[in-house]
Each structure stands twice: as C-alpha cells, then as structure tokens.
Short mmCIF file of C-alpha atoms in Angstrom, two decimals:
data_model
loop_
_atom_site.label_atom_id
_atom_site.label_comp_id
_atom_site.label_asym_id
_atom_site.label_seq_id
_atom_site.Cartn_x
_atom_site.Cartn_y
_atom_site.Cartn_z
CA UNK A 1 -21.08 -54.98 13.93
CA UNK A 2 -21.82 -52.08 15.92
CA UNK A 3 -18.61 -50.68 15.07
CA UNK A 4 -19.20 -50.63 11.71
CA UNK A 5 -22.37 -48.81 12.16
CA UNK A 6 -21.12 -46.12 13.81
CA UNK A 7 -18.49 -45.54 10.99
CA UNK A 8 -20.56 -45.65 8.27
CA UNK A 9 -23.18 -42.86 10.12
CA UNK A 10 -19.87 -41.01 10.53
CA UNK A 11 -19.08 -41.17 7.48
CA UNK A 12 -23.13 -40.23 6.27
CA UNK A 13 -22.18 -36.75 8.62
CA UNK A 14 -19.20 -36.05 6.86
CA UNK A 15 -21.10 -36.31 3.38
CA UNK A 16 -23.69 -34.18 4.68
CA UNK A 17 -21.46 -31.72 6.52
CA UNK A 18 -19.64 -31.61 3.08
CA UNK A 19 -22.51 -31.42 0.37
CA UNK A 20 -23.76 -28.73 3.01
CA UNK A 21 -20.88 -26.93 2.90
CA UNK A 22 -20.34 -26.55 -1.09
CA UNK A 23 -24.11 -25.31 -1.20
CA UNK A 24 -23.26 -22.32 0.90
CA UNK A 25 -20.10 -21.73 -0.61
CA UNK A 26 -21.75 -22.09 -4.23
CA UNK A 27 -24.03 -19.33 -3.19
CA UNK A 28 -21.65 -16.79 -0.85
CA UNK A 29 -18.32 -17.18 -3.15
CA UNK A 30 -20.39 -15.32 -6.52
CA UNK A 31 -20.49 -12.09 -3.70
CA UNK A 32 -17.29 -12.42 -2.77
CA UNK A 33 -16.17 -12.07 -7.19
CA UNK A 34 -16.79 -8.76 -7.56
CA UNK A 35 -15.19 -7.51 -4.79
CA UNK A 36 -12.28 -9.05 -5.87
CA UNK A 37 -12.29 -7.68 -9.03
CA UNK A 38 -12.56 -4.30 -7.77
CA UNK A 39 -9.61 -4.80 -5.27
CA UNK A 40 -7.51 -5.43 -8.53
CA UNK A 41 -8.49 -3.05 -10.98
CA UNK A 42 -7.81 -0.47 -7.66
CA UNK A 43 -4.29 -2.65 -7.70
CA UNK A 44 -3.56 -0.85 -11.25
CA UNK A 45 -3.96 2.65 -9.70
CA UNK A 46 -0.69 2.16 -7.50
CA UNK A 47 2.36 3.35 -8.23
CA UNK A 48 4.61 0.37 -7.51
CA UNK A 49 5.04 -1.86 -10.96
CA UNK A 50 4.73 -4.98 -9.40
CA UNK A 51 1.34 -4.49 -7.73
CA UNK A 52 0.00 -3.52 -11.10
CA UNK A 53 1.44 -6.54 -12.38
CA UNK A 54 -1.07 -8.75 -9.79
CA UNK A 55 -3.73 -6.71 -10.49
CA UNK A 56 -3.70 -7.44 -13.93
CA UNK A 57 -2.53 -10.89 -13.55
CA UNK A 58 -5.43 -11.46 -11.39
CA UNK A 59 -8.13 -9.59 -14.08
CA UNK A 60 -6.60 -11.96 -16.58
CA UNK A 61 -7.70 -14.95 -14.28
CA UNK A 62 -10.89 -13.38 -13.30
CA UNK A 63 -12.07 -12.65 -17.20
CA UNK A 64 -13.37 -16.28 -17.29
CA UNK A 65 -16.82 -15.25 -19.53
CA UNK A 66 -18.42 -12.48 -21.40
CA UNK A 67 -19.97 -11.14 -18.30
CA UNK A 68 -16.70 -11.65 -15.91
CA UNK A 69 -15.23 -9.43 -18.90
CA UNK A 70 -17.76 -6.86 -18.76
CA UNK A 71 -17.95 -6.38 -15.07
CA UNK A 72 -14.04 -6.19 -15.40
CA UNK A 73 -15.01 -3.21 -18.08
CA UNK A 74 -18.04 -1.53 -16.46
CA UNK A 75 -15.53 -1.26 -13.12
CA UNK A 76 -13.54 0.65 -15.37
CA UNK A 77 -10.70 -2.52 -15.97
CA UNK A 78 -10.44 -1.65 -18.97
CA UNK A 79 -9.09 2.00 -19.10
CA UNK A 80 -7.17 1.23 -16.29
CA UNK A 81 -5.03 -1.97 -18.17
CA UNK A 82 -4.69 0.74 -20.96
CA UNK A 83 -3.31 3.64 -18.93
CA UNK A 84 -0.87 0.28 -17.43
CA UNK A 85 0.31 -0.35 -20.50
CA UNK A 86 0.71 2.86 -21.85
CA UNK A 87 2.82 3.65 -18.46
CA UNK A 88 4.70 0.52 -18.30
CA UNK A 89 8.68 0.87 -17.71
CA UNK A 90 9.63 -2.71 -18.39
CA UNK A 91 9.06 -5.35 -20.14
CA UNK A 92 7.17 -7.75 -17.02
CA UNK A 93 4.67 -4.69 -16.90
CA UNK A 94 3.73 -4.32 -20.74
CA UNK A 95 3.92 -8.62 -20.65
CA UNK A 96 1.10 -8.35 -17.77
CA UNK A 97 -0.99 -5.25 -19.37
CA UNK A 98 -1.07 -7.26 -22.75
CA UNK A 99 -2.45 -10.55 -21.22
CA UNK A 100 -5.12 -9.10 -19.36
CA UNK A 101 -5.57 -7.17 -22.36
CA UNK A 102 -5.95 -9.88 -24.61
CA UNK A 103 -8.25 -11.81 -21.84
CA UNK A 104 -10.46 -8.77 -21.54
CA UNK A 105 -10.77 -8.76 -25.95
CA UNK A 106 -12.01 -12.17 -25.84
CA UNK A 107 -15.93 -10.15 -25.12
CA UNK A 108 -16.69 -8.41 -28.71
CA UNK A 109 -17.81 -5.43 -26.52
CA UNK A 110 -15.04 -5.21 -24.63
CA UNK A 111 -13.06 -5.46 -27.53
CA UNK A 112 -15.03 -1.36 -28.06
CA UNK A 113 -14.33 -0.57 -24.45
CA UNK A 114 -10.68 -1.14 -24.72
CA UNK A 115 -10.41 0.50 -28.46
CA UNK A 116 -12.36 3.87 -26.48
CA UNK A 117 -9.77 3.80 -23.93
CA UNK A 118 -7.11 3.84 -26.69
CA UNK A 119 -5.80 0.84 -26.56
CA UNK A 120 -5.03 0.16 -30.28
CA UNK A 121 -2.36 3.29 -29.92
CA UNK A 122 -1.26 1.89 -26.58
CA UNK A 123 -0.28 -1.31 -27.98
CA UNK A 124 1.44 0.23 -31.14
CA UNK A 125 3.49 2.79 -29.05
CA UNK A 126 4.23 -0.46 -26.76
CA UNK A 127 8.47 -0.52 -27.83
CA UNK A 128 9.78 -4.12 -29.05
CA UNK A 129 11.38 -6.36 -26.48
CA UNK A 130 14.67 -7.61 -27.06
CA UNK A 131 14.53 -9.87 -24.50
CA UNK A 132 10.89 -10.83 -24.70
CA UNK A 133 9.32 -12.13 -27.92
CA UNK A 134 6.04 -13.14 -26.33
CA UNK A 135 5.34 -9.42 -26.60
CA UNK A 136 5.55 -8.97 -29.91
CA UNK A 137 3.21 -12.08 -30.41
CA UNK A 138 0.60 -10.01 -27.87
CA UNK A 139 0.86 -7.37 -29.72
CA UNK A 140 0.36 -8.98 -33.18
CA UNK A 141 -2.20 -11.02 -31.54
CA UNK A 142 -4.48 -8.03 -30.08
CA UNK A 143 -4.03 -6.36 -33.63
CA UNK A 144 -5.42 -8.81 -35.37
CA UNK A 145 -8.16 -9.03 -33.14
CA UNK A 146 -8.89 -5.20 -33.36
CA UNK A 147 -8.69 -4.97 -36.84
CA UNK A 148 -11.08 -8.12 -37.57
CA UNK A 149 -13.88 -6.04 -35.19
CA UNK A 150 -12.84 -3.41 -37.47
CA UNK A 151 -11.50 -0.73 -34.96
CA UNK A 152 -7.77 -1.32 -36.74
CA UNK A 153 -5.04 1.02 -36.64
CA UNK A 154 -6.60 3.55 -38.46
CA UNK A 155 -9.81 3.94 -36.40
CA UNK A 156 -8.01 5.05 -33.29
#
C-alpha cells in the first residue's frame, strides 16, 4: 500500500515537473524564433550554395503565418531569397529559392515585398530544368500568384 503511494506522488512530480516545464518553454522558445530567422536569412549572404540552400529551407519552415512571413520580410528575407535565386548555379539552389519563395507569397504583403525586390523577373530569367520539373511547376505556381495580386509580368 505504501508502495503504491509513493509511485503515484512520483508520478504527481513528474506531471508537475512536466506541465512546468512546457510553460517556460511556451514562453522562452517565441524569443528564441526570431533569432533563428535572422541566423538564416544571414545563411543566404554566404557564398557556399549549400548553406543558402538551409537558409532558405529553414525560412520556408519558419513562414508558418502572416506575421512569421513578415518578420521573414521586414529582416530583409525577402530580397535576400530574390538575389538567391537570381544567383543560383544549379538546379537544388533555384528548387530551394522558389519554395521559400512561394512560402513567403502565401502573406498578400509579402507577395509586394518580393515583387519590389524583383522577384517576378527573377523567376522568369530562372532557366528550365531538364532534370527537374518541380521547377517549372514553382515557377508557374508563383506566376499565377503574382499576376492574381496583379503585380504580373508586366508590372515588374
């Protein structure tokens, strides 16, 4: 009997320690986003392809909401992707610049940040992948979605 007291007040700790510890972490980890988000758009600005690639992997994951997206864009995300894309040697590159792209369009005002950084001629300069047709559904994708907030290919 006393046995099986003790367990279940162990196990009333370990509830506590555990509901205790998801309250702090609910309330630290929101601190912790932003400066994540600024570690990869500063991932774009180096040279190497493949770090760019998980920086804009990881502002594809990050762009969860409208204001996720916009912090992305006021941290200057958005340019950055652009300039990505518009620099991109192969095919993995302009892939990874056209997701986080088309995560970052998903805010209508981002959509306007990322035309003002250029990116409607970025994506139609982007050259067709033989070896990649998700690419060319990006592109088509991103398109459409620039042309239906009417900053289409004419705008730019």
């Amino acid at each position: 009997m006393e046995e099986e007291a003790e367990r279940k007040i162990g196990w009333l700790f370990k509830l506590i320690f555990a509901g205790t510890a998801t309250v702090i972490g609910y309330h630290i980890f929101p601190y912790l986003g932003d400066n994540l988000i600024q570690q990869s758009v500063s991932l774009l600005n180096v040279k190497d392809p493949l770090f760019k690639r998980m920086g804009a992997s990881r502002l594809a994951r990050f762009a969860t909401d409208d204001e996720q997206r916009m912090k992305i864009v006021e941290m200057g995300g958005a340019q950055k992707i652009v300039e990505m894309l518009g620099d991109a040697k192969d095919d993995a590159t302009r892939k990874e610049a056209l997701n986080a792209i088309i995560a970052l369009a998903r805010a209508d005002e981002a959509v306007g940040a990322l035309h003002s950084a250029g990116a409607v001629s970025a994506i139609m300069a982007t050259p067709e992948s033989a070896e990649d047709a998700e690419i060319e559904k990006y592109k088509r994708k991103l398109l459409k979605r620039f042309r239906d907030m009417n900053y289409g290919e004419s705008s730019s």
